[in-house]
XYZ file of C-alpha atoms in Angstrom:
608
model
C 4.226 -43.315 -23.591
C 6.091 -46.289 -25.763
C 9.465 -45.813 -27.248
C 10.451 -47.545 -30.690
C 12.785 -50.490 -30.647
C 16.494 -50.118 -31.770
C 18.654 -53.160 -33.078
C 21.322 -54.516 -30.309
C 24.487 -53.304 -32.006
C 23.837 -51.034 -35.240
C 27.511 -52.382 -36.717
C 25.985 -55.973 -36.377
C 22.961 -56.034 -37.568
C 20.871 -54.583 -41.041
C 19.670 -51.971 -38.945
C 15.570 -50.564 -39.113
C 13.797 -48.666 -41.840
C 15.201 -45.247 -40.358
C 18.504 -46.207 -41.085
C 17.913 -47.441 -45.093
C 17.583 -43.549 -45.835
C 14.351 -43.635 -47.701
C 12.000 -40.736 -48.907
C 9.454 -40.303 -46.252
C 6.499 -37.909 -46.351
C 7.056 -38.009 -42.309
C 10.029 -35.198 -42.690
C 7.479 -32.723 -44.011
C 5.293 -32.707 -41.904
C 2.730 -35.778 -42.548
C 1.928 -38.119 -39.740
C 2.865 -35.943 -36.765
C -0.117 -36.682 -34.225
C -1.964 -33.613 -33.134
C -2.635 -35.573 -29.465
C -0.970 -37.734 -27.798
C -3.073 -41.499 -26.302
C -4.229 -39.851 -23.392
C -6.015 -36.806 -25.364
C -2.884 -34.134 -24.265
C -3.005 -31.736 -27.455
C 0.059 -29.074 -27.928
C -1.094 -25.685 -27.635
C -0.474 -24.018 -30.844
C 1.055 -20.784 -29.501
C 4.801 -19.458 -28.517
C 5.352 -19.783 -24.750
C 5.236 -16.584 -23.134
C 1.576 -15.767 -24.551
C -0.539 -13.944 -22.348
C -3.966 -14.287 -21.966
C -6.039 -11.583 -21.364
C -7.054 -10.675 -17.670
C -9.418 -8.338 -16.005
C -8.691 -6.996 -12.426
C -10.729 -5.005 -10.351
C -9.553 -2.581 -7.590
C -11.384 -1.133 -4.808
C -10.159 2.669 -3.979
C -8.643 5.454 -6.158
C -5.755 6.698 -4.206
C -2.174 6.631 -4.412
C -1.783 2.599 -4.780
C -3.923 2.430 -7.613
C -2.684 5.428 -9.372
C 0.770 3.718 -9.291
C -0.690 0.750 -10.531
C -2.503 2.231 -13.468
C 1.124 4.140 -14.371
C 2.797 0.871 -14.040
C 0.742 -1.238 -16.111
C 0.533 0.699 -19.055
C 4.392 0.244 -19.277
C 4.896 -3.212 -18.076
C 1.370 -5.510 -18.414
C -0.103 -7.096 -21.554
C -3.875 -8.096 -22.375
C -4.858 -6.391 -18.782
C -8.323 -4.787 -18.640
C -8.475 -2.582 -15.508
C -11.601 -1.067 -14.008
C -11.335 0.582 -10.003
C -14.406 1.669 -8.050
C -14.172 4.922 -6.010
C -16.841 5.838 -3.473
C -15.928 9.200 -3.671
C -16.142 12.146 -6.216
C -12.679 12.242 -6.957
C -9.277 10.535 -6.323
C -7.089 10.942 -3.369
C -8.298 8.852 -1.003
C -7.292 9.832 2.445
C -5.920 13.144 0.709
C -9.271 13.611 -0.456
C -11.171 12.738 2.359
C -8.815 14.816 5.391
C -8.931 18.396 5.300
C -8.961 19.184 9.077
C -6.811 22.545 10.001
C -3.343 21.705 9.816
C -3.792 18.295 8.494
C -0.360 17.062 6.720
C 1.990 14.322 6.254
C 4.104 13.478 8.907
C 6.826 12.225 6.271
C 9.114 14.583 4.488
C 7.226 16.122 1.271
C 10.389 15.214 -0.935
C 10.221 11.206 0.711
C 6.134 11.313 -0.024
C 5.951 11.133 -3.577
C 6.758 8.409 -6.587
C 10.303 8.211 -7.900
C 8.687 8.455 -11.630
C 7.389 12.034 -10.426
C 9.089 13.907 -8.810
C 8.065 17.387 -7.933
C 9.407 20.842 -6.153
C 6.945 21.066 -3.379
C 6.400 23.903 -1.201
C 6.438 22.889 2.275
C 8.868 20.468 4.259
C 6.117 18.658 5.648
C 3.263 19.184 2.726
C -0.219 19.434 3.650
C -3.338 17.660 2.375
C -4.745 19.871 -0.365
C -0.845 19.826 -2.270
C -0.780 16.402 -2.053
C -3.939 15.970 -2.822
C -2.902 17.962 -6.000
C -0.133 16.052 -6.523
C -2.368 13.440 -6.933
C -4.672 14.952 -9.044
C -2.006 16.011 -11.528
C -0.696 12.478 -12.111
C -4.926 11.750 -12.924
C -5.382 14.206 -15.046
C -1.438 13.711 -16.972
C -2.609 10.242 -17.533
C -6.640 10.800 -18.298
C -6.739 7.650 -15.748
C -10.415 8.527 -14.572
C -11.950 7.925 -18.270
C -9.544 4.798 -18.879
C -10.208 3.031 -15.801
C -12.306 4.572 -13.055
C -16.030 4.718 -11.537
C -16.549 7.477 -9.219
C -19.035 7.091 -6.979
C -19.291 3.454 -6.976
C -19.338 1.506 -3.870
C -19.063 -2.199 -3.623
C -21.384 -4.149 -1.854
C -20.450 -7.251 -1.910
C -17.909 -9.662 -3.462
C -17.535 -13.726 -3.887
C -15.451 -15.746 -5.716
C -17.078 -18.359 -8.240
C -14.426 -21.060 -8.184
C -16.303 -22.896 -11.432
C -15.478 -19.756 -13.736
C -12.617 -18.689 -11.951
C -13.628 -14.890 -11.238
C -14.590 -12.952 -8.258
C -18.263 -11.918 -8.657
C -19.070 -8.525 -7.402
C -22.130 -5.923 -6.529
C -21.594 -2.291 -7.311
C -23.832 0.472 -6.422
C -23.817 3.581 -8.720
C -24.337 6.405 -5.835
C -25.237 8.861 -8.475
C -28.799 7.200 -9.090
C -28.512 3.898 -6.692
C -28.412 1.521 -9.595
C -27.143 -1.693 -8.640
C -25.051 -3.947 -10.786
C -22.888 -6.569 -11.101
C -19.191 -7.431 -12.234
C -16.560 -9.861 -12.495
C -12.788 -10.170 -13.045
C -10.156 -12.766 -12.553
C -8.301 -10.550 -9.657
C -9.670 -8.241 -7.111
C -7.125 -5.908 -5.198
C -8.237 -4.203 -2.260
C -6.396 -0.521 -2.462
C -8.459 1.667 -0.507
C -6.132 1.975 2.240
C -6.065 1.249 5.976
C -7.387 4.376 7.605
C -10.388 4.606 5.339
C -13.932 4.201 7.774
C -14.225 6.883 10.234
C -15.676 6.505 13.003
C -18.040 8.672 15.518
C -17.021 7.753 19.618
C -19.607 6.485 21.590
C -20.257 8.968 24.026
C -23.602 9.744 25.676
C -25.608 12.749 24.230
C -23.418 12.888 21.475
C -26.350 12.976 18.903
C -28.210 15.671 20.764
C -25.572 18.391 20.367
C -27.091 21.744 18.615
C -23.873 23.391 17.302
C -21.708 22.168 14.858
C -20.720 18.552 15.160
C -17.618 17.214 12.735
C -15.247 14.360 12.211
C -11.320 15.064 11.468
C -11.744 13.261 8.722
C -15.530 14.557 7.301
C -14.236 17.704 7.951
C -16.045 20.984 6.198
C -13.418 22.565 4.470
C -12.974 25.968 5.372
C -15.088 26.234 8.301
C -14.171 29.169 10.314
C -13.355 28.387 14.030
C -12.043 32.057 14.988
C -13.300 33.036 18.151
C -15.311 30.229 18.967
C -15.432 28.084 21.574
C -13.793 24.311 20.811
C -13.765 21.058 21.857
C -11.450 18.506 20.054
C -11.937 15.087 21.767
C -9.178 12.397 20.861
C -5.080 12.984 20.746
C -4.087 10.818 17.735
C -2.107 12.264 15.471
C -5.154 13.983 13.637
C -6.049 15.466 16.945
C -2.702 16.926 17.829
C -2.102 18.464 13.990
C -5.668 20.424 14.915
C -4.933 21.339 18.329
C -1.912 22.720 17.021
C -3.244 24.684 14.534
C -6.756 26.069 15.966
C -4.920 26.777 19.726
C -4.442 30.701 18.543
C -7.925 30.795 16.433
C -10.093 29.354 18.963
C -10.983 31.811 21.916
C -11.416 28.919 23.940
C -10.258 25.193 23.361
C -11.228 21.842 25.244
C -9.006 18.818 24.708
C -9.318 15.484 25.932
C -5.959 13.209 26.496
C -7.452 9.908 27.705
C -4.376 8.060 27.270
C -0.031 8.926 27.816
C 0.912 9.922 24.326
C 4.655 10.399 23.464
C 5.303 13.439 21.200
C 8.156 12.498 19.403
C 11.028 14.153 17.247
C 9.316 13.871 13.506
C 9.947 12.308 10.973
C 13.281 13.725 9.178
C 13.778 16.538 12.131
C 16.923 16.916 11.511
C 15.890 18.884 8.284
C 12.941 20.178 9.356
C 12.888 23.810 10.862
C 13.949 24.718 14.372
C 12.316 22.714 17.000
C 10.930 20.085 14.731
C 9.074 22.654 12.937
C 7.469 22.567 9.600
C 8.546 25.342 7.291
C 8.113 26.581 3.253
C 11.428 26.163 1.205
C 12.528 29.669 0.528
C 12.377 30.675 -3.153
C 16.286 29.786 -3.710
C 15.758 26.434 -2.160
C 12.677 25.612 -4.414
C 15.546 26.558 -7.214
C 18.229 24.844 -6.226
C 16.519 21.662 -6.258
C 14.735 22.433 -10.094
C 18.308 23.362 -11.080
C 20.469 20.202 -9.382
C 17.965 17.036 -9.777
C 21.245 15.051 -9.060
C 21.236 16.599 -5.406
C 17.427 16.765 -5.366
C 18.195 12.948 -5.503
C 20.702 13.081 -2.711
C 18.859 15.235 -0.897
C 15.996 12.623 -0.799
C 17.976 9.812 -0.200
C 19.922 11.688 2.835
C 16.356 11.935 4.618
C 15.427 8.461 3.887
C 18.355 7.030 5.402
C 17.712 9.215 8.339
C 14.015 7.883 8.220
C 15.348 3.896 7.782
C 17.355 4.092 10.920
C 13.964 4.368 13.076
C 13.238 0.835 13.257
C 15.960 0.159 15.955
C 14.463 2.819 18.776
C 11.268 0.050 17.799
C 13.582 -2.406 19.780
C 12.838 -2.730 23.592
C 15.871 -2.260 25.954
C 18.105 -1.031 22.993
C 20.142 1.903 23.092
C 18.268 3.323 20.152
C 15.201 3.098 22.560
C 16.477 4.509 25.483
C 17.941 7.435 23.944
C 14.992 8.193 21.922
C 12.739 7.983 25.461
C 14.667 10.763 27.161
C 14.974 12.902 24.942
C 11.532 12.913 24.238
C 10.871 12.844 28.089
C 13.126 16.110 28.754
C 11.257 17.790 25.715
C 7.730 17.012 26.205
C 8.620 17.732 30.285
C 10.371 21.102 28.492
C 6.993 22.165 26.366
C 4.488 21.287 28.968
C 6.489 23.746 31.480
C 6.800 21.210 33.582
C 3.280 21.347 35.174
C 2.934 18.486 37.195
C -0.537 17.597 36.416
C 0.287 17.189 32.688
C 3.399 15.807 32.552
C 2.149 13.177 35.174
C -0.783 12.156 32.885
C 0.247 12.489 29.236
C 4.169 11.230 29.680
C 4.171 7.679 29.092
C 5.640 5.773 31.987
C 5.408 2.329 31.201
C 5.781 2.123 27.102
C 8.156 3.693 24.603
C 8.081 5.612 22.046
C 7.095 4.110 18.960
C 4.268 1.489 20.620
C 1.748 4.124 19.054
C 2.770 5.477 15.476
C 5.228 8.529 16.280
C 3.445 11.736 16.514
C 5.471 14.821 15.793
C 3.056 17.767 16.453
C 5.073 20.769 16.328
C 3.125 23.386 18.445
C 0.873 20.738 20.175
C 2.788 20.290 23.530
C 3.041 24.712 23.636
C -0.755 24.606 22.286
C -1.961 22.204 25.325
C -0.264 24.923 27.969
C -1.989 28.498 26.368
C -4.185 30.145 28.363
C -7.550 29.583 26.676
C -7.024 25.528 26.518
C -8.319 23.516 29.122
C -6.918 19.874 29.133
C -9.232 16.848 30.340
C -7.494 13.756 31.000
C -10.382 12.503 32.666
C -13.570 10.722 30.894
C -16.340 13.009 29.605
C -19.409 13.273 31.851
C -21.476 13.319 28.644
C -22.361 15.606 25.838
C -25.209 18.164 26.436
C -27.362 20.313 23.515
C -25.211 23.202 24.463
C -22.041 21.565 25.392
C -20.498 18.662 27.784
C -20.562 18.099 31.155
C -16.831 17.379 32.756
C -16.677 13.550 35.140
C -17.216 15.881 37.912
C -20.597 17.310 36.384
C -19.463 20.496 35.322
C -20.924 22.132 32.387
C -18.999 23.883 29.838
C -20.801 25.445 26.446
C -19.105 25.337 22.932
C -20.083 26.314 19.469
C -18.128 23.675 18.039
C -17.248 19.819 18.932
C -14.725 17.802 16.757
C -14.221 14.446 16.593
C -10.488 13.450 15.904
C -11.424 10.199 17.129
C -9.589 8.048 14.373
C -11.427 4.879 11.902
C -12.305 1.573 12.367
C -9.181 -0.486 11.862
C -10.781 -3.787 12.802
C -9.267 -4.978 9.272
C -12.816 -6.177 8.652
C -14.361 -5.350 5.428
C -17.895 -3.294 5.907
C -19.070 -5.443 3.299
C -19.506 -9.545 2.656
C -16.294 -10.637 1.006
C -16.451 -14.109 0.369
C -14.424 -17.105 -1.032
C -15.007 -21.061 -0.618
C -18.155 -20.479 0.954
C -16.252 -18.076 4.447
C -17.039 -14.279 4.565
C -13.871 -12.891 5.218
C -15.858 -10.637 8.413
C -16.050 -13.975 9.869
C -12.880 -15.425 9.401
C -11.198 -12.491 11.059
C -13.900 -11.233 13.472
C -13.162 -14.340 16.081
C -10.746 -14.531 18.800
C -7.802 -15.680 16.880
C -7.952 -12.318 15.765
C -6.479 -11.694 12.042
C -3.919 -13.691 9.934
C -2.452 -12.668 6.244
C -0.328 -13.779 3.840
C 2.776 -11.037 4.361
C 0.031 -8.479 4.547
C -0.451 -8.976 0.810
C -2.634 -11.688 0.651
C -5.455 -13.802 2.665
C -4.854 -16.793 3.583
C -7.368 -19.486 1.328
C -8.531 -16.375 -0.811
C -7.792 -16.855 -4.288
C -6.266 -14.391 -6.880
C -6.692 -11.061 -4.352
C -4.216 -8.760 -3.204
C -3.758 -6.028 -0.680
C -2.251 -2.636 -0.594
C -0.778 -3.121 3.133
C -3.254 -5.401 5.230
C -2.858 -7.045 8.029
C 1.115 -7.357 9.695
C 1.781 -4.334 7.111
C 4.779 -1.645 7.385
C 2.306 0.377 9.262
C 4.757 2.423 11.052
C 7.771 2.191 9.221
C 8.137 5.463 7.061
C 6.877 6.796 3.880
C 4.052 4.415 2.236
C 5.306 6.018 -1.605
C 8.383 3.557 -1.789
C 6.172 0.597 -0.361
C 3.430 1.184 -3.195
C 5.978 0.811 -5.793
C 7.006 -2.748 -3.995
C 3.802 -3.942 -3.839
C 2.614 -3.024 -7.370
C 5.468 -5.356 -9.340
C 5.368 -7.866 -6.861
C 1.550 -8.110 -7.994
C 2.592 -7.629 -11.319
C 4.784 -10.548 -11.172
C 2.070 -12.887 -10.175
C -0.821 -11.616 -12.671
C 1.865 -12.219 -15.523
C 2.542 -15.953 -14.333
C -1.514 -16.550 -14.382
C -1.124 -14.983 -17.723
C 1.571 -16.914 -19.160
C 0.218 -20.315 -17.562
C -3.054 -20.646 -18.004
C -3.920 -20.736 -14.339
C -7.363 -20.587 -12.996
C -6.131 -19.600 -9.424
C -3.527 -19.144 -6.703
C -3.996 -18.629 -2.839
C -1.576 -18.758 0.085
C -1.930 -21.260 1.796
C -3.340 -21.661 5.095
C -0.180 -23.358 6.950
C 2.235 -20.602 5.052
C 0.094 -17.783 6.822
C -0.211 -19.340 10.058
C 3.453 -19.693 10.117
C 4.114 -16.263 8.811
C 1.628 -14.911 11.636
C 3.662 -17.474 14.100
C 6.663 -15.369 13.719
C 5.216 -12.332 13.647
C 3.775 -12.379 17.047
C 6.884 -13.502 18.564
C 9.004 -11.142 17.180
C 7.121 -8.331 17.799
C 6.804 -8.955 21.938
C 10.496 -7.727 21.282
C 9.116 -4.039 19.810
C 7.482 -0.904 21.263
C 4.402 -2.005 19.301
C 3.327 -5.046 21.680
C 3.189 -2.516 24.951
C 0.505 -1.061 27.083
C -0.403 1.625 24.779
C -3.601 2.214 22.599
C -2.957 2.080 19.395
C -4.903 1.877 16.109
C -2.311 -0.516 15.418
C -3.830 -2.845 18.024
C -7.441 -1.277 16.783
C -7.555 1.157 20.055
C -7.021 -1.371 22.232
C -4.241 -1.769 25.256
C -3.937 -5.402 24.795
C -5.098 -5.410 20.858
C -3.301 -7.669 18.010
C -0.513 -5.767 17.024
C -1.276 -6.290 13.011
C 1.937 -4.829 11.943
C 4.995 -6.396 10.001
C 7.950 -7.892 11.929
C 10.985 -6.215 11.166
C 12.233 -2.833 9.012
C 11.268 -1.166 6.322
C 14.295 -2.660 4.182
C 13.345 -6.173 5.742
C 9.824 -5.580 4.299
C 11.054 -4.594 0.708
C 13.663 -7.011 0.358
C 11.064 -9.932 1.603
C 8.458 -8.749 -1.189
C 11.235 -8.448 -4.013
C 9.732 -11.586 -5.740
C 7.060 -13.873 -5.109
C 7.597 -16.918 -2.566
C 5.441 -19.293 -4.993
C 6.106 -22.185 -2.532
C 3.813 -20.463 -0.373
C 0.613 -20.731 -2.475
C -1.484 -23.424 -3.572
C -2.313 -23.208 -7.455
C -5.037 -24.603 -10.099
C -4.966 -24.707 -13.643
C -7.453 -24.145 -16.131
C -4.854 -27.078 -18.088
C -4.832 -30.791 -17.042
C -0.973 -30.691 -17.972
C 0.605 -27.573 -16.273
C 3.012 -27.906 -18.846
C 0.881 -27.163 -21.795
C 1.834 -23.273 -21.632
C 5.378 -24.281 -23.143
C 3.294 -24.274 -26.432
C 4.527 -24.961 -29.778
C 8.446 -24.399 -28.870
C 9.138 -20.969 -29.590
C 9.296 -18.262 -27.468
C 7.043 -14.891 -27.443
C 10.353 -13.124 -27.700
C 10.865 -14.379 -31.368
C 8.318 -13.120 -32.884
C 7.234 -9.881 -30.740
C 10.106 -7.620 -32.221
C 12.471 -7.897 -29.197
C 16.076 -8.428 -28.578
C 16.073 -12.190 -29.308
C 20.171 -12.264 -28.108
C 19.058 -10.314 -25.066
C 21.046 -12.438 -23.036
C 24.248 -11.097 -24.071
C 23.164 -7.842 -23.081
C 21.804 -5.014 -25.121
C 23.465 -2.538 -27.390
C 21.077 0.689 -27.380
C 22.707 2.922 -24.709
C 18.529 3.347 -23.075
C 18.382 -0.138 -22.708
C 15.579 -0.749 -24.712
C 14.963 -4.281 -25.167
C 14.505 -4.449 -28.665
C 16.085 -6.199 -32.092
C 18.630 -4.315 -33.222
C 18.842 -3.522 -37.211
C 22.197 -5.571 -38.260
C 23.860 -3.700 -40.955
C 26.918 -5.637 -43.155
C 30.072 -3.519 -41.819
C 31.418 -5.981 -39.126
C 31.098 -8.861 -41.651
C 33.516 -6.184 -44.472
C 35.953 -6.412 -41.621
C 35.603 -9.797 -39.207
C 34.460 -12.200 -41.940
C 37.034 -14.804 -42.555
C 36.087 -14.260 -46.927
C 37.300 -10.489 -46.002
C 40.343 -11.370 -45.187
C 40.848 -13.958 -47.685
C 40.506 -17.345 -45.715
């Protein structure tokens, strides 16, 4: 990398060819080298070109449904294809359809800010927001564009000499198997997505109708038969709740204290807590005033984003929270010593197990046909179950609200520099992410809320649309500069994880509950992010590309600057978009100059 020689003092001497002002063919364009001595070649193209990219995602729910929306507005040269093991979108919306399963989140707070709809309950259950879903599919025609129903992946591995993440797919329709690739894999089939059967003796040998909460048969009528619903999660208490006054005799198992809390948004909610269906004038008001629709949402959200400090051990917020749901639950269970000695919590907060609000639950476990165990179950018998003391009690039905493996593990070999992912996190150091977006050493992958996630912390809508650009953001600088791959690091995530797990020993979440947070244990990991919901979304605003370690398919990471020009001057946008735009809907695009302002501001119209 020579430069030319100049004379000492150009005033003193004759000077060098450059300076006799001869014709040269070099000012047209002859003699300019196409590489440099070292082989470095300019890439003929304005910077800001994007190469084409394929992603796969895993899971056809609400994340990728956003993502879909949001790339067809905002990505370039993306080629999308998502595998769904199911035979239809929705996910968990799909999947639940227990009696009186519903959101726990405000139906106006549970729902994307680009659609926005006038639902029908306060707290909306499954099938309407499975519909909800549904409607967004079909508006967009997303399931011929980009997805596979039934399709399960099998197995996936990165090949670091092409650059792509190999995959397996089975078609479940005929069991083909087949294989994929694509520079990016996203994981968006949720948390609470692998449900699980308990482990109790004899459970196998029951003769009446055996179900999961969540492989529930829709519309299965449990009037006047005899129930037992074993597990108190929140998918338990919604179907206590509900089937109490059906049933004509129900068995419920608490095996652990359980605060029921105030929900989510109470203070809008029906009396008590209670869910309720907007009246006909409400359902109006809010089609007819989407500027206080708008408030109205935001009013609940700020109720729901002060939360985070009742989180906080030995904080007012905490305290307060704990007796009033003490004096409540103590209210509801008629103060029957037995119960209210077992279920309270005595020695953990609310909050160290996501908040339950169960309106009806508490009243549900104190009817006359329940009978509450808080003991273990003998075992299960062809009939029935026996109680610990040997007892036996017949049912017709037994269901199994006994929650979904949330060991974080995948249930199939995901692999990447030679470690399957089911190893890396099934040791005893337990599980360690990349700001819950990203695995540490894993290149070019992404997930919808992993490990150290806002698992507790509100509506998941408003997190989905912080994820998707943040992902966004990074597929378009693999795009725009040629790289071949980017992973956090393994030193960023350890440090990440470092303050994680101190911070949270100051929360709710790190007590001597069970949680599926700590994957049902008393002493689990607690997995979930360190600090609020607005901490979360201001964190994940942009990229912290210090974090990750990067290849390139160039041996210059430069050479995406191309030929000098930018993609902006030749792509039909704004190319003075700096000084703002002029079209009042902000469109960035060049504007069509017409001759007026130079008639007036010219100095040759005003004579000078």
């Amino acid at each position: 990398m020579g430069v030319h020689s100049e004379p000492p003092n150009l005033y003193a001497s004759e000077g060098n060819a450059a300076d006799a002002n001869h014709p040269t063919a070099e000012r047209d364009g002859a003699f300019v080298p196409t590489e440099d001595e070292y082989g470095y070649k300019i890439r003929e193209q304005p910077m800001g070109t994007k190469r084409r990219i394929r992603v796969i995602l895993m899971g056809a729910g609400a994340s990728s449904l956003n993502f879909f929306k949001k790339a067809e507005e905002q990505m370039e040269n993306l080629d999308i294809c998502c595998y769904e093991k199911n035979s239809d979108i929705g996910g968990t919306w799909l999947e639940n359809r227990y009696p009186g399963c519903a959101c726990d989140i405000p139906s106006v707070n549970y729902q994307f800010s680009w659609k926005i709809k006038i639902w029908s309950h306060y707290y909306s259950y499954s099938p309407e927001i499975w519909e909800y879903l549904k409607e967004i599919e079909q508006e967009n025609d997303f399931i011929s564009k980009y997805i596979k129903l039934r399709h399960q992946i099998e197995r996936v591995e990165w090949d670091d000499s092409e650059g792509v993440w190999r995959l397996e797919v089975r078609n479940l329709q005929n069991n083909e198997l087949f294989h994929d690739s694509a520079e990016f894999f996203i994981n968006s089939g949720g948390v609470l997505n692998s449900w699980k059967m308990p482990n109790i003796p004899g459970l196998q040998d029951f003769t009446g109708k055996l179900m999961h909460s969540a492989h529930y048969e829709e519309g299965y009528d449990l009037s006047g038969k005899r129930v037992a619903v074993i597990g108190a999660g929140s998918s338990g208490v919604q179907l206590v709740a509900n089937i109490q006054k059906k049933a004509s005799k129900l068995y419920h198992w608490i095996r652990s204290p359980i605060w029921i809390t105030a929900g989510f948004g109470e203070s809008w909610a029906g009396k008590g807590g209670a869910n309720f269906e907007y009246t006909p004038e409400q359902r109006r008001y809010l089609e007819e005033n989407p500027k206080k629709y708008h408030e109205y949402r935001k009013q609940i959200e700020n109720e729901l984003n002060q939360r985070f400090k009742f989180i906080i051990k030995g904080s007012e917020a905490a305290k307060s929270v704990r007796e009033f749901s003490f004096n409540r639950m103590q209210e509801k269970l008629k103060n029957d010593p037995r119960l209210c000695d077992k279920i309270i919590p005595k020695n953990f907060n609310p909050g160290c197990r996501r908040p339950t609000p169960a309106p009806g639950y508490l009243e549900a476990l104190v009817a006359d046909n329940t009978t509450i165990f808080t003991d273990p179950i003998g075992k299960i018998t062809p009939s029935g179950f026996l109680d610990s003391e040997g007892v036996e009690y017949e049912v017709d039905v037994i269901i199994c609200a006994t929650g979904f493996d949330t060991s974080w593990k995948p249930n199939f070999p995901f692999i990447a520099n030679g470690v399957d992912l089911r190893d890396m996190w099934g040791g005893s150091d337990g599980v360690t992410s990349y700001l819950s977006i990203g695995v540490p050493t894993f290149p070019n992958h992404f997930s919808y809320c992993g490990p150290y996630g806002p698992l507790g912390h509100g509506s998941f809508m408003p997190l989905i649309e912080t994820w998707t650009p943040y992902i966004f953001d990074v597929i378009t600088k693999v795009q725009i500069e040629n790289i071949k791959s980017l992973r956090p690091s393994m030193k960023a995530s350890q440090q990440f994880r470092q303050h994680a797990d101190l911070f949270l020993k100051r929360t709710a979440w790190t007590s001597s509950c069970r949680s599926w947070f700590k994957q049902g244990k008393t002493d689990g990991q607690a997995a979930i992010y360190p600090g609020s919901r607005l901490h979360f979304i201001e964190i994940m605003k942009r990229p912290r590309y210090e974090d990750f370690e990067f290849e390139y398919w160039d041996d210059n990471r430069f050479a995406f600057m191309g030929n000098g020009f930018e993609m902006r001057e030749f792509d039909g946008r704004d190319i003075t978009n700096y000084l703002g735009l002029l079209n009042d809907e902000g469109i960035d695009k060049q504007p069509e100059y017409g001759e007026d302002l130079k008639d007036i501001l010219a100095g040759w119209a005003v004579g000078k």
